[in-house]
Amino acid sequence: MSSSSVEDIPEQCRDLFTQDGVLLKACMGRSISDLNSIGMLCIVQNTDSSKCIEWRPNDLITIDSDTQDQEWAVVNTIGRRQRTLSGNMTSDYAAARARIIRIPIRDLKTFKCSRNNQQMQFSTKPGVWHNTFYFQHGNAEIFVSNLKNHVKTAKTRHDRNTYVVVEPNLESQELNRSFAELDIFTENTTDVVWNFVSNFKQRPYATTMEAFSKLNDIVYYGNETMNGKRDVSEEVADLLTKSMSALEDATSVTRSDEYEVINVKPTLPPRPCIPRGTPLSTEKWEGLHDTEGRITEVEGVKQLIFRGSLVEKDVNRTDRTHPFFAGDNNPNLIVLQDILMTYVMYNFDLGYVQGMSDILAPLLLLLGNEVDSFWCFVGFMDKIASNFDMDQAGMKQQLLNLQLLLTFASPELARHVASKDSGNMYFCFRWLLVWFKREFSHADIMR
Amino acid sequence: MAKTYDYLFKLLLIGDSGVGKTSILFRFSEDAFNISFISTIGIDFKIRTIDLDGKKVKLQIWDTAGQERFRTITTAYYRGSMGIMLVYDVTNEKSFENIKNWIRNIEENASADVEKMILGNKCDLDAKRQVSKEQGEKLAIEYQIKFVETSAKDSLNVEYAFYTLARDIKAKMEKKQEASNPPGNRSGVHTLNDTDRKRQPTSWLARCSVL
């Protein structure tokens, strides 16, 4: 009987890691007599490849010799382990086995190190520390780093020594793994990940698209640099801690001994206001039909639907002093508007920006037809699209360059401009945005 | 004396695209109107010096582009402004609703004690009106901001608006000066000012006495 039991251990449970000289200091649901006994803390793989943390009392091995037990509390632990394998067991073995503590890794929720890393506690339920172990030899560092090979953890915000198991179930394990394999963060440093999060906060749209594009790259073109990387889930763990501390200002924490209640009130950047007219209501729409359901005033309805269009407003005030665009109901204005509306659809992300009508008007004047003017306008916009970008980055760069040029060309003027709070050169904005089109006469523009 | 003015006030015009900011400014600075005025790109400004209770007040009025895209440029001019005109178009309900957003913009970017005024422009276009005068007044009361309906085209209330805003800025400024410079410490000038006030300084005579 005892021999089969001895065979049990190496066959059923493969020790992945063992640490000797670990004292059981506290254990829920155990009699006091079990406490303060020395044993071995192991990471064990079961036959079904599930893993658990196991603490085995030394009595399992030294049950026949009380005197030896005293000694073994201090001597080299390797010897004991060898004894285990050599099968120095007695019939009391079964009783001793009952004292083994098993914590299935899939149930593990949190663990923490304390007392100079010499004490370790495990929890499978939030707020309850089931087991406390004391590392007599050295500390828990090696054990923790080994344990991290089997569970994905994140350090908690308030305590560097408390680890939360971040993948308690298989689903998220698989998700994490697939993310890790995708290796989205090519540079794979914490900074990159952190940038991702802070960018996400500031420019959610652009950042999301960026991430998707990276994902896309990987899916379609594969990823050439796959090895030698830090595990992504570790990045995410770091990230969580960082983003948590970023939220700290907006967070109120109610502390108690073992857990804390966190009320998070994140402050989001102000929502951009996107002005839009009120949509055409059903009542209004029905009021526009005659008794037979015909729309009585087609132009009026169009006005209602498309009213307030900035394109229309600007078309009506673009180069109207020029004969080509002068006068009421000038058909060229309709062409101008149609091209701009087509461009809005053609380059939907950019949309219409004031100044575009100024660029287009001379082109239409020169080419005289809608199609050519449109494509010519597209080509021109490709060159100067950065001027019209949402973030105005192109304009800012140019204004900066201009300021730099001025500093070289005329330091005195540059100083004067700066002294008048105009070092940003915003007064040159129009010059650059529409290529001095507003500053010169029509005749000069067309040359 | 090198200066041709006693005070320099920086004013700012904000509001949705096409409500008539440039037209209002053009009416005030050139006393003219053009139905097909060009859109403002970025920022622009005009200057007019007015007489205000015997003082020459130079108004440097900044005109802004209404489009959201240019907001980074235009908000840079909020901070230096002493007075801000919030303009909407009475024939465009949306531009009226957006006044709240513009006020928020002011709160975020301008100095806290900036003088404000709401203008409901294009009040000559009664047939196309979407915003009643009462709505405008209600909003103005809600925010405790002075309000007037204007027509740059018919030259209605434009002068009044700028003079009122300038006068409010001047009053606030002089009150501040008074506070930082108690009457007891001053000599001569103070008594002159006092008689000035009693005399209802509406005539050129009052100005003479100051000079």
XYZ file of C-alpha atoms in Angstrom:
658
model
C 0.000 0.000 0.000
C 2.630 2.356 1.020
C 4.729 1.530 -2.008
C 1.949 2.407 -4.394
C 1.498 5.661 -2.557
C 5.121 6.396 -2.986
C 4.832 5.845 -6.700
C 1.917 8.255 -6.647
C 3.842 11.398 -6.303
C 6.237 11.378 -9.200
C 3.737 9.842 -11.579
C 0.614 11.804 -10.924
C 2.023 15.098 -9.931
C 5.073 16.416 -11.626
C 6.891 18.947 -9.514
C 7.589 21.975 -11.628
C 9.234 23.858 -8.834
C 9.911 23.207 -5.197
C 10.947 25.400 -2.374
C 12.008 23.915 0.907
C 11.900 25.287 4.369
C 8.491 26.836 4.123
C 6.600 27.192 7.340
C 2.812 27.020 7.417
C 1.877 29.990 9.507
C -1.832 30.198 8.980
C -4.360 28.159 7.184
C -8.104 28.467 7.165
C -10.005 25.452 8.392
C -6.995 23.715 9.832
C -6.401 22.791 13.421
C -3.792 24.762 15.264
C -1.610 21.691 15.610
C -0.934 21.814 11.891
C 0.434 25.277 12.091
C 4.047 26.208 12.324
C 5.161 22.988 10.742
C 7.793 23.087 8.092
C 7.292 21.836 4.626
C 7.911 22.261 0.985
C 6.040 24.672 -1.232
C 5.749 23.354 -4.757
C 4.219 24.139 -8.078
C 2.795 20.915 -9.307
C 1.435 19.779 -12.610
C -1.306 17.182 -12.391
C -1.893 14.479 -14.963
C -4.692 16.457 -16.524
C -2.065 19.202 -16.997
C -3.851 21.487 -14.558
C -1.507 23.020 -12.051
C -1.659 23.736 -8.396
C 0.383 25.160 -5.601
C 1.070 22.492 -3.092
C 2.482 22.605 0.372
C 3.700 19.287 1.772
C 4.638 18.993 5.393
C 8.063 17.645 6.031
C 6.426 15.070 8.306
C 5.515 13.352 5.124
C 9.121 12.445 4.871
C 10.420 12.570 8.379
C 7.434 11.272 10.213
C 9.470 8.396 11.640
C 12.044 10.591 13.234
C 11.101 13.424 15.527
C 14.684 14.131 16.402
C 15.619 14.411 12.812
C 12.772 16.803 12.287
C 14.354 19.228 14.686
C 17.537 19.043 12.807
C 15.912 19.441 9.445
C 14.472 22.686 10.249
C 17.893 24.099 9.688
C 19.902 21.815 7.469
C 20.152 21.749 3.728
C 16.798 20.993 2.269
C 17.967 19.098 -0.777
C 18.684 16.067 1.308
C 15.109 15.825 2.377
C 13.843 15.985 -1.092
C 16.058 13.136 -2.076
C 14.644 11.189 0.761
C 11.168 11.766 -0.554
C 12.113 10.222 -3.813
C 14.039 7.458 -2.212
C 10.796 6.461 -0.577
C 11.534 6.630 3.074
C 7.878 6.391 3.995
C 5.826 4.826 6.754
C 2.232 3.817 7.155
C 1.519 7.190 8.664
C 2.109 8.530 5.231
C -1.587 8.586 4.332
C -2.425 10.654 7.384
C 0.357 13.039 6.512
C -0.870 13.298 2.955
C -4.177 14.596 4.265
C -2.285 17.545 5.568
C -1.087 18.587 2.145
C -2.482 21.920 1.145
C -3.495 22.308 -2.453
C -4.414 25.532 -4.156
C -5.494 24.931 -7.730
C -3.892 27.648 -9.819
C -7.072 28.227 -11.764
C -8.735 29.237 -8.488
C -5.951 31.547 -7.408
C -7.135 35.138 -7.267
C -4.430 37.042 -5.446
C -1.181 36.497 -3.644
C 1.008 38.820 -1.760
C 4.465 38.995 -0.304
C 5.178 40.710 2.939
C 7.700 40.857 5.784
C 10.647 41.528 3.594
C 9.443 39.060 1.028
C 9.673 36.249 3.543
C 5.977 35.760 3.949
C 3.556 34.806 1.253
C -0.199 34.657 1.329
C -2.604 33.149 -1.134
C -6.216 33.874 -1.751
C -8.847 32.222 -3.876
C -11.561 34.572 -2.750
C -11.314 38.366 -2.727
C -10.495 39.727 0.684
C -9.786 36.374 2.319
C -6.246 35.163 2.803
C -6.544 31.411 3.090
C -2.950 30.486 3.631
C 0.103 32.148 5.000
C 3.549 30.696 4.489
C 6.853 31.738 5.895
C 10.036 31.251 3.937
C 12.739 30.263 6.350
C 15.510 30.190 3.830
C 15.943 33.220 1.738
C 12.721 34.707 0.501
C 9.772 34.207 -1.768
C 11.307 35.927 -4.749
C 12.280 32.822 -6.671
C 9.005 31.176 -5.908
C 7.079 34.206 -7.133
C 9.061 34.474 -10.313
C 8.426 30.786 -10.968
C 4.769 31.136 -10.177
C 4.593 33.953 -12.704
C 5.497 31.451 -15.386
C 2.216 29.740 -14.753
C -0.136 32.598 -14.030
C -0.426 36.030 -15.520
C -0.351 38.588 -12.798
C -0.635 42.288 -12.299
C 0.638 44.223 -9.366
C -2.092 46.166 -7.672
C -2.028 49.906 -7.590
C -1.850 50.453 -3.886
C 0.624 47.732 -3.011
C 3.597 46.664 -5.055
C 3.705 43.373 -3.249
C 0.198 42.246 -3.971
C -0.373 40.451 -7.215
C -3.697 39.920 -8.888
C -4.082 36.968 -11.152
C -5.318 38.494 -14.338
C -6.449 35.420 -16.174
C -8.623 33.436 -13.862
C -10.401 31.601 -16.638
C -9.522 29.824 -19.818
C -11.258 32.230 -22.116
C -9.158 35.179 -21.126
C -6.111 32.938 -21.107
C -6.690 32.184 -24.711
C -7.397 35.804 -25.498
C -4.205 36.890 -23.833
C -2.268 34.247 -25.620
C -3.631 35.231 -28.980
C -2.787 38.855 -28.275
C 0.662 37.823 -27.175
C 1.143 35.861 -30.351
C -0.066 38.739 -32.447
C 2.539 40.884 -30.820
C 0.919 44.169 -31.708
C 3.430 46.204 -29.822
C 6.413 45.655 -32.033
C 8.885 47.624 -29.994
C 7.512 45.844 -27.010
C 8.526 48.230 -24.328
C 6.305 49.473 -21.600
C 6.606 52.974 -22.957
C 5.076 51.993 -26.227
C 2.139 50.486 -24.468
C 1.829 53.420 -22.175
C 1.914 55.794 -25.143
C -0.826 53.752 -26.638
C -3.025 54.303 -23.633
C -2.314 57.995 -23.268
C -2.804 58.494 -26.989
C -6.016 56.618 -26.721
C -7.187 59.092 -24.146
C -6.252 62.089 -26.250
C -6.949 60.876 -29.742
C -9.222 57.893 -29.393
C -10.111 57.718 -33.038
C -6.644 57.990 -34.498
C -5.158 55.630 -31.954
C -7.790 52.999 -32.491
C -7.232 53.174 -36.196
C -3.504 52.925 -35.672
C -3.915 49.835 -33.568
C -6.230 48.301 -36.110
C -3.772 49.025 -38.847
C -1.038 47.285 -36.895
C -3.350 44.353 -36.389
C -4.037 44.427 -40.085
C -0.321 44.414 -40.882
C 0.140 41.348 -38.781
C -2.827 39.513 -40.197
C -1.943 40.225 -43.793
C 1.789 40.514 -43.855
C 2.759 38.504 -40.837
C 5.131 39.703 -38.222
C 8.803 39.258 -38.925
C 10.022 39.902 -35.445
C 8.484 37.279 -33.257
C 11.157 36.055 -30.890
C 13.037 37.470 -27.990
C 10.114 39.535 -26.868
C 8.746 40.337 -23.514
C 5.379 38.805 -22.968
C 2.690 41.226 -24.009
C 0.459 40.356 -21.126
C 3.203 41.604 -18.876
C 3.079 44.878 -20.740
C -0.616 44.963 -20.200
C -0.111 44.275 -16.539
C 2.290 47.191 -16.232
C -0.089 49.247 -18.236
C -2.966 48.506 -15.924
C -0.943 49.633 -12.962
C 0.076 52.823 -14.740
C -3.349 53.707 -15.986
C -4.701 53.014 -12.540
C -2.307 55.493 -11.034
C -3.255 57.973 -13.736
C -6.770 57.713 -12.462
C -5.641 58.247 -8.920
C -6.600 61.904 -8.851
C -10.124 61.082 -9.743
C -10.281 58.156 -7.424
C -11.363 57.999 -3.883
C -10.275 55.012 -1.910
C -11.876 53.614 1.152
C -9.293 51.514 2.870
C -9.863 48.686 5.231
C -7.456 46.032 6.401
C -7.653 43.548 3.621
C -9.429 45.218 0.773
C -10.352 48.607 -0.555
C -13.374 50.081 -2.189
C -12.456 52.173 -5.169
C -14.762 54.738 -6.660
C -13.442 55.747 -10.015
C -14.649 58.954 -11.583
C -12.501 59.258 -14.646
C -12.320 62.658 -16.252
C -12.675 62.393 -19.977
C -11.472 65.073 -22.360
C -14.242 67.466 -23.328
C -16.457 66.093 -26.014
C -15.916 67.947 -29.266
C -19.008 69.827 -30.296
C -20.138 68.967 -33.771
C -22.686 71.487 -34.909
C -25.562 70.055 -36.857
C -28.964 71.373 -37.785
C -32.028 69.731 -36.351
C -33.045 66.914 -38.658
C -36.155 67.203 -40.737
C -39.036 66.036 -38.565
C -41.829 63.745 -39.700
C -44.410 66.465 -39.126
C -42.487 68.913 -41.233
C -41.933 66.329 -43.918
C -45.633 65.430 -44.074
C -46.551 69.086 -44.139
C -44.580 69.438 -47.340
C -46.770 67.035 -49.314
C -49.942 68.022 -51.069
C -53.128 65.956 -50.814
C -51.841 63.468 -53.361
C -48.516 63.022 -51.675
C -46.520 65.143 -54.080
C -43.884 67.444 -52.777
C -45.069 70.922 -53.536
C -41.889 72.853 -53.212
C -38.900 70.766 -54.198
C -36.311 73.510 -53.765
C -37.670 74.407 -50.360
C -37.388 70.803 -49.225
C -33.826 70.610 -50.464
C -33.112 73.742 -48.511
C -34.567 72.162 -45.417
C -32.575 68.984 -45.778
C -29.267 70.499 -46.750
C -29.614 73.807 -44.990
C -26.794 75.326 -43.068
C -24.216 73.634 -45.233
C -20.959 75.461 -44.780
C -20.045 74.685 -48.366
C -23.099 76.537 -49.553
C -22.388 79.485 -47.284
C -18.842 79.733 -48.543
C -19.694 79.231 -52.205
C -21.949 82.245 -51.917
C -19.056 84.321 -50.733
C -16.155 83.115 -52.820
C -14.730 85.509 -55.411
C -18.129 87.028 -56.024
C -16.551 90.214 -57.270
C -15.099 88.318 -60.202
C -17.397 88.327 -63.237
C -17.162 84.535 -63.479
C -18.883 84.154 -60.104
C -20.784 87.426 -59.904
C -24.524 87.932 -59.856
C -27.468 86.047 -58.444
C -28.153 82.503 -59.649
C -24.782 82.297 -61.344
C -24.523 78.716 -62.674
C -20.806 78.651 -61.931
C -21.622 78.831 -58.248
C -23.557 75.577 -58.564
C -20.576 73.961 -60.273
C -18.300 75.261 -57.527
C -20.610 73.820 -54.910
C -20.995 70.492 -56.700
C -17.240 70.015 -56.925
C -16.788 70.807 -53.260
C -19.610 68.462 -52.269
C -18.080 65.739 -54.423
C -14.748 66.342 -52.748
C -16.350 66.074 -49.300
C -17.552 62.611 -50.292
C -14.258 61.811 -52.025
C -12.215 62.722 -48.974
C -14.738 62.087 -46.263
C -12.286 62.134 -43.361
C -11.069 65.606 -44.167
C -14.453 67.068 -45.010
C -14.944 70.645 -46.041
C -12.649 73.230 -44.534
C -12.939 76.949 -45.098
C -10.362 78.032 -47.589
C -11.003 75.139 -49.959
C -13.422 77.216 -51.998
C -10.661 79.796 -52.431
C -8.346 77.136 -53.824
C -10.955 75.710 -56.149
C -12.359 78.946 -57.564
C -9.301 79.882 -59.697
C -9.026 76.297 -60.948
C -12.621 76.301 -62.098
C -12.132 79.697 -63.638
C -9.140 78.424 -65.590
C -10.386 74.992 -66.647
C -14.032 75.888 -67.025
C -15.388 72.376 -66.566
C -16.488 70.441 -63.539
C -14.658 67.151 -64.081
C -11.249 68.591 -64.874
C -11.556 71.110 -62.099
C -12.452 68.386 -59.633
C -9.432 66.218 -60.434
C -7.155 69.182 -60.552
C -8.497 70.208 -57.163
C -7.943 66.689 -55.835
C -4.335 66.824 -56.982
C -3.780 70.205 -55.454
C -5.388 69.169 -52.192
C -3.104 66.131 -52.052
C -0.233 68.580 -51.917
C -1.665 70.831 -49.270
C -4.002 68.532 -47.332
C -1.891 68.955 -44.208
C -2.917 72.626 -44.184
C -6.488 71.531 -43.688
C -5.962 68.633 -41.328
C -8.150 68.313 -38.293
C -5.260 68.884 -35.888
C -3.841 71.721 -37.996
C -0.448 70.050 -37.677
C 0.608 71.138 -41.148
C -0.218 74.747 -40.440
C 1.483 74.708 -37.079
C 4.649 73.306 -38.613
C 4.680 75.934 -41.326
C 4.087 78.752 -38.863
C 6.911 77.401 -36.771
C 9.200 77.284 -39.784
C 8.203 80.805 -40.691
C 8.976 81.995 -37.216
C 12.373 80.334 -37.405
C 13.074 81.895 -40.775
C 12.143 85.279 -39.440
C 14.459 84.845 -36.484
C 17.315 84.339 -38.929
C 16.277 86.875 -41.517
C 15.329 89.651 -39.146
C 15.963 88.972 -35.484
C 14.750 92.439 -34.622
C 11.393 91.934 -36.273
C 11.110 88.477 -34.737
C 11.718 90.010 -31.304
C 9.158 92.708 -31.936
C 6.554 90.186 -33.090
C 7.222 88.090 -30.007
C 6.916 91.126 -27.746
C 3.453 91.730 -29.202
C 2.314 88.210 -28.252
C 2.413 87.193 -31.889
C 5.357 84.826 -31.861
C 2.925 82.104 -32.877
C 2.715 83.871 -36.268
C -1.010 83.225 -36.376
C -1.409 86.467 -38.284
C 0.170 84.686 -41.256
C -2.316 81.846 -41.072
C -4.397 82.961 -44.033
C -1.362 83.639 -46.201
C -0.170 80.085 -45.854
C -3.488 78.254 -45.761
C -4.625 79.430 -49.186
C -1.225 80.175 -50.677
C -1.534 83.970 -50.585
C -4.619 83.743 -52.734
C -6.403 86.340 -50.626
C -3.447 88.711 -50.573
C -3.048 89.269 -54.304
C -5.317 90.505 -57.025
C -7.198 88.082 -59.251
C -4.969 88.882 -62.149
C -1.855 88.062 -60.153
C -3.361 84.866 -58.820
C -4.106 83.604 -62.316
C -0.617 84.205 -63.630
C 2.320 113.037 -26.641
C 3.018 110.096 -28.874
C -0.172 108.238 -28.169
C -3.228 109.249 -30.127
C -5.552 107.493 -27.724
C -6.167 107.189 -23.991
C -7.172 103.564 -23.943
C -6.607 100.563 -26.136
C -9.315 97.923 -25.895
C -8.960 94.535 -27.528
C -12.280 93.092 -28.594
C -13.127 89.751 -30.149
C -15.969 88.590 -32.358
C -17.006 84.966 -32.140
C -19.913 82.885 -33.367
C -20.840 80.278 -35.952
C -19.740 80.532 -39.537
C -21.784 82.924 -41.637
C -23.649 84.714 -38.845
C -22.187 88.034 -39.968
C -19.231 88.702 -37.702
C -17.175 90.195 -40.501
C -20.121 92.215 -41.753
C -20.752 93.663 -38.309
C -17.101 94.601 -38.053
C -17.078 96.009 -41.565
C -20.139 98.096 -40.770
C -18.528 99.414 -37.623
C -15.081 100.121 -39.074
C -15.949 101.217 -42.629
C -19.656 101.962 -42.292
C -20.308 99.774 -45.303
C -21.954 96.500 -46.135
C -21.330 93.865 -48.767
C -23.844 91.039 -49.190
C -21.272 88.610 -50.536
C -18.549 89.087 -48.037
C -15.684 86.635 -48.067
C -15.292 84.039 -45.338
C -12.729 84.731 -42.667
C -9.753 82.423 -42.627
C -7.984 82.149 -39.315
C -8.156 85.631 -37.829
C -8.297 89.213 -38.984
C -8.693 92.569 -37.318
C -9.880 96.115 -37.789
C -9.313 99.271 -35.817
C -11.508 102.202 -34.974
C -10.944 104.917 -32.408
C -14.032 106.214 -30.654
C -14.714 108.962 -28.164
C -16.041 107.683 -24.913
C -16.920 110.161 -22.158
C -14.106 112.385 -23.188
C -11.535 109.662 -23.676
C -10.111 108.483 -26.944
C -10.584 104.757 -26.988
C -8.851 102.763 -29.659
C -10.752 99.573 -30.399
C -8.701 96.774 -31.848
C -11.327 94.305 -32.946
C -10.371 90.766 -33.818
C -12.537 88.874 -36.227
C -12.416 85.089 -36.143
C -13.227 82.187 -38.427
C -16.328 80.383 -37.221
C -15.377 76.901 -38.325
C -14.504 74.437 -35.627
C -11.340 73.466 -37.495
C -9.740 76.825 -36.779
C -10.568 76.741 -33.091
C -6.955 76.278 -31.991
C -5.972 79.453 -33.789
C -8.920 81.531 -32.692
C -8.888 80.535 -29.026
C -5.355 81.898 -28.792
C -6.929 85.345 -29.089
C -9.425 84.876 -26.278
C -6.979 85.492 -23.483
C -5.894 88.968 -24.536
C -9.451 90.125 -25.110
C -11.144 92.596 -22.803
C -14.512 92.274 -24.491
C -16.120 89.549 -26.535
C -19.091 89.811 -28.898
C -21.035 86.580 -29.252
C -22.828 86.696 -32.558
C -25.663 84.513 -33.824
C -27.911 84.729 -36.837
C -31.633 85.218 -36.066
C -32.453 83.278 -39.243
C -30.372 80.303 -38.104
C -31.580 78.537 -34.996
C -28.483 76.381 -34.761
C -26.228 79.394 -34.507
C -28.374 80.563 -31.590
C -28.195 77.210 -29.838
C -24.450 77.240 -30.278
C -24.118 80.461 -28.282
C -23.990 78.248 -25.198
C -21.015 76.424 -26.631
C -19.319 79.689 -27.453
C -19.869 80.874 -23.907
C -18.279 77.696 -22.668
C -15.363 78.417 -24.969
C -14.998 81.811 -23.362
C -15.102 80.334 -19.889
C -12.359 77.919 -20.863
C -10.081 80.309 -22.693
C -10.713 83.929 -21.829
C -9.879 85.788 -18.652
C -12.589 85.508 -16.029
C -13.552 89.179 -15.983
C -13.930 89.603 -19.732
C -16.941 91.727 -20.765
C -19.433 89.938 -22.985
C -22.326 90.822 -25.206
C -24.687 88.747 -27.306
C -25.686 90.005 -30.743
C -28.580 88.571 -32.742
C -27.592 89.618 -36.230
C -29.553 89.797 -39.499
C -32.646 91.102 -37.696
C -33.625 92.826 -40.945
C -34.516 89.434 -42.437
C -37.811 89.146 -40.584
C -39.379 86.741 -43.063
C -36.653 84.174 -42.485
C -36.451 84.639 -38.743
C -36.097 81.460 -36.656
C -35.104 82.988 -33.341
C -37.387 85.504 -31.673
C -36.078 88.522 -29.852
C -37.605 87.118 -26.669
C -35.544 83.936 -27.007
C -32.442 86.029 -27.324
C -33.344 88.108 -24.283
C -34.112 85.004 -22.266
C -30.719 83.511 -23.025
C -29.013 86.787 -22.202
C -30.765 86.972 -18.838
C -29.860 83.372 -18.145
C -26.188 84.153 -18.614
C -26.429 87.744 -17.351
C -24.969 89.112 -20.530
C -26.149 92.225 -22.372
C -28.036 91.543 -25.553
C -29.095 93.429 -28.652
C -30.421 92.499 -32.062
C -28.396 93.995 -34.877
C -28.414 94.365 -38.606
C -25.085 94.994 -40.255
C -26.952 95.455 -43.505
C -29.323 98.147 -42.223
C -26.763 99.525 -39.796
C -29.006 98.816 -36.849
C -27.541 98.787 -33.332
C -24.004 98.025 -34.508
C -22.628 101.313 -33.193
C -24.670 100.915 -30.040
C -23.273 97.428 -29.440
C -19.622 98.409 -29.721
C -20.084 101.581 -27.696
C -21.894 99.695 -24.957
C -19.231 97.011 -24.749
C -16.448 99.594 -24.773
C -18.191 101.646 -22.081
C -18.563 98.584 -19.862
C -14.895 97.764 -20.237
C -13.936 101.331 -19.467
C -16.122 101.423 -16.364
C -14.673 98.170 -15.121
C -11.153 99.358 -15.787
C -11.612 102.658 -13.983
C -13.214 100.897 -11.070
C -10.176 98.672 -10.845
C -7.836 101.658 -11.016
C -9.789 103.370 -8.281
C -9.494 100.299 -6.110
C -5.757 99.961 -6.571
C -5.232 103.713 -6.306
C -7.355 105.137 -3.441
C -8.627 108.735 -3.867
C -6.582 110.005 -0.895
C -3.317 109.268 -2.640
C -4.122 111.195 -5.709
C -3.955 114.875 -6.357
C -5.484 117.200 -8.915
C -6.766 114.656 -11.344
C -9.229 113.285 -8.896
C -11.157 116.512 -8.358
C -11.322 117.102 -12.065
C -12.834 113.681 -12.546
C -15.403 114.451 -9.909
C -16.663 117.589 -11.560
C -16.524 115.736 -14.802
C -18.997 113.189 -13.586
C -21.387 115.827 -12.247
C -21.383 117.635 -15.541
C -22.700 114.614 -17.462
C -19.784 114.338 -19.855
C -21.686 114.158 -23.071
C -20.389 117.286 -24.719
C -17.039 118.251 -26.127
C -16.912 120.890 -23.358
C -16.435 118.199 -20.772
C -13.553 116.858 -22.733
C -11.971 120.297 -22.842
C -11.998 120.589 -19.110
C -10.178 117.321 -18.748
C -7.573 118.250 -21.269
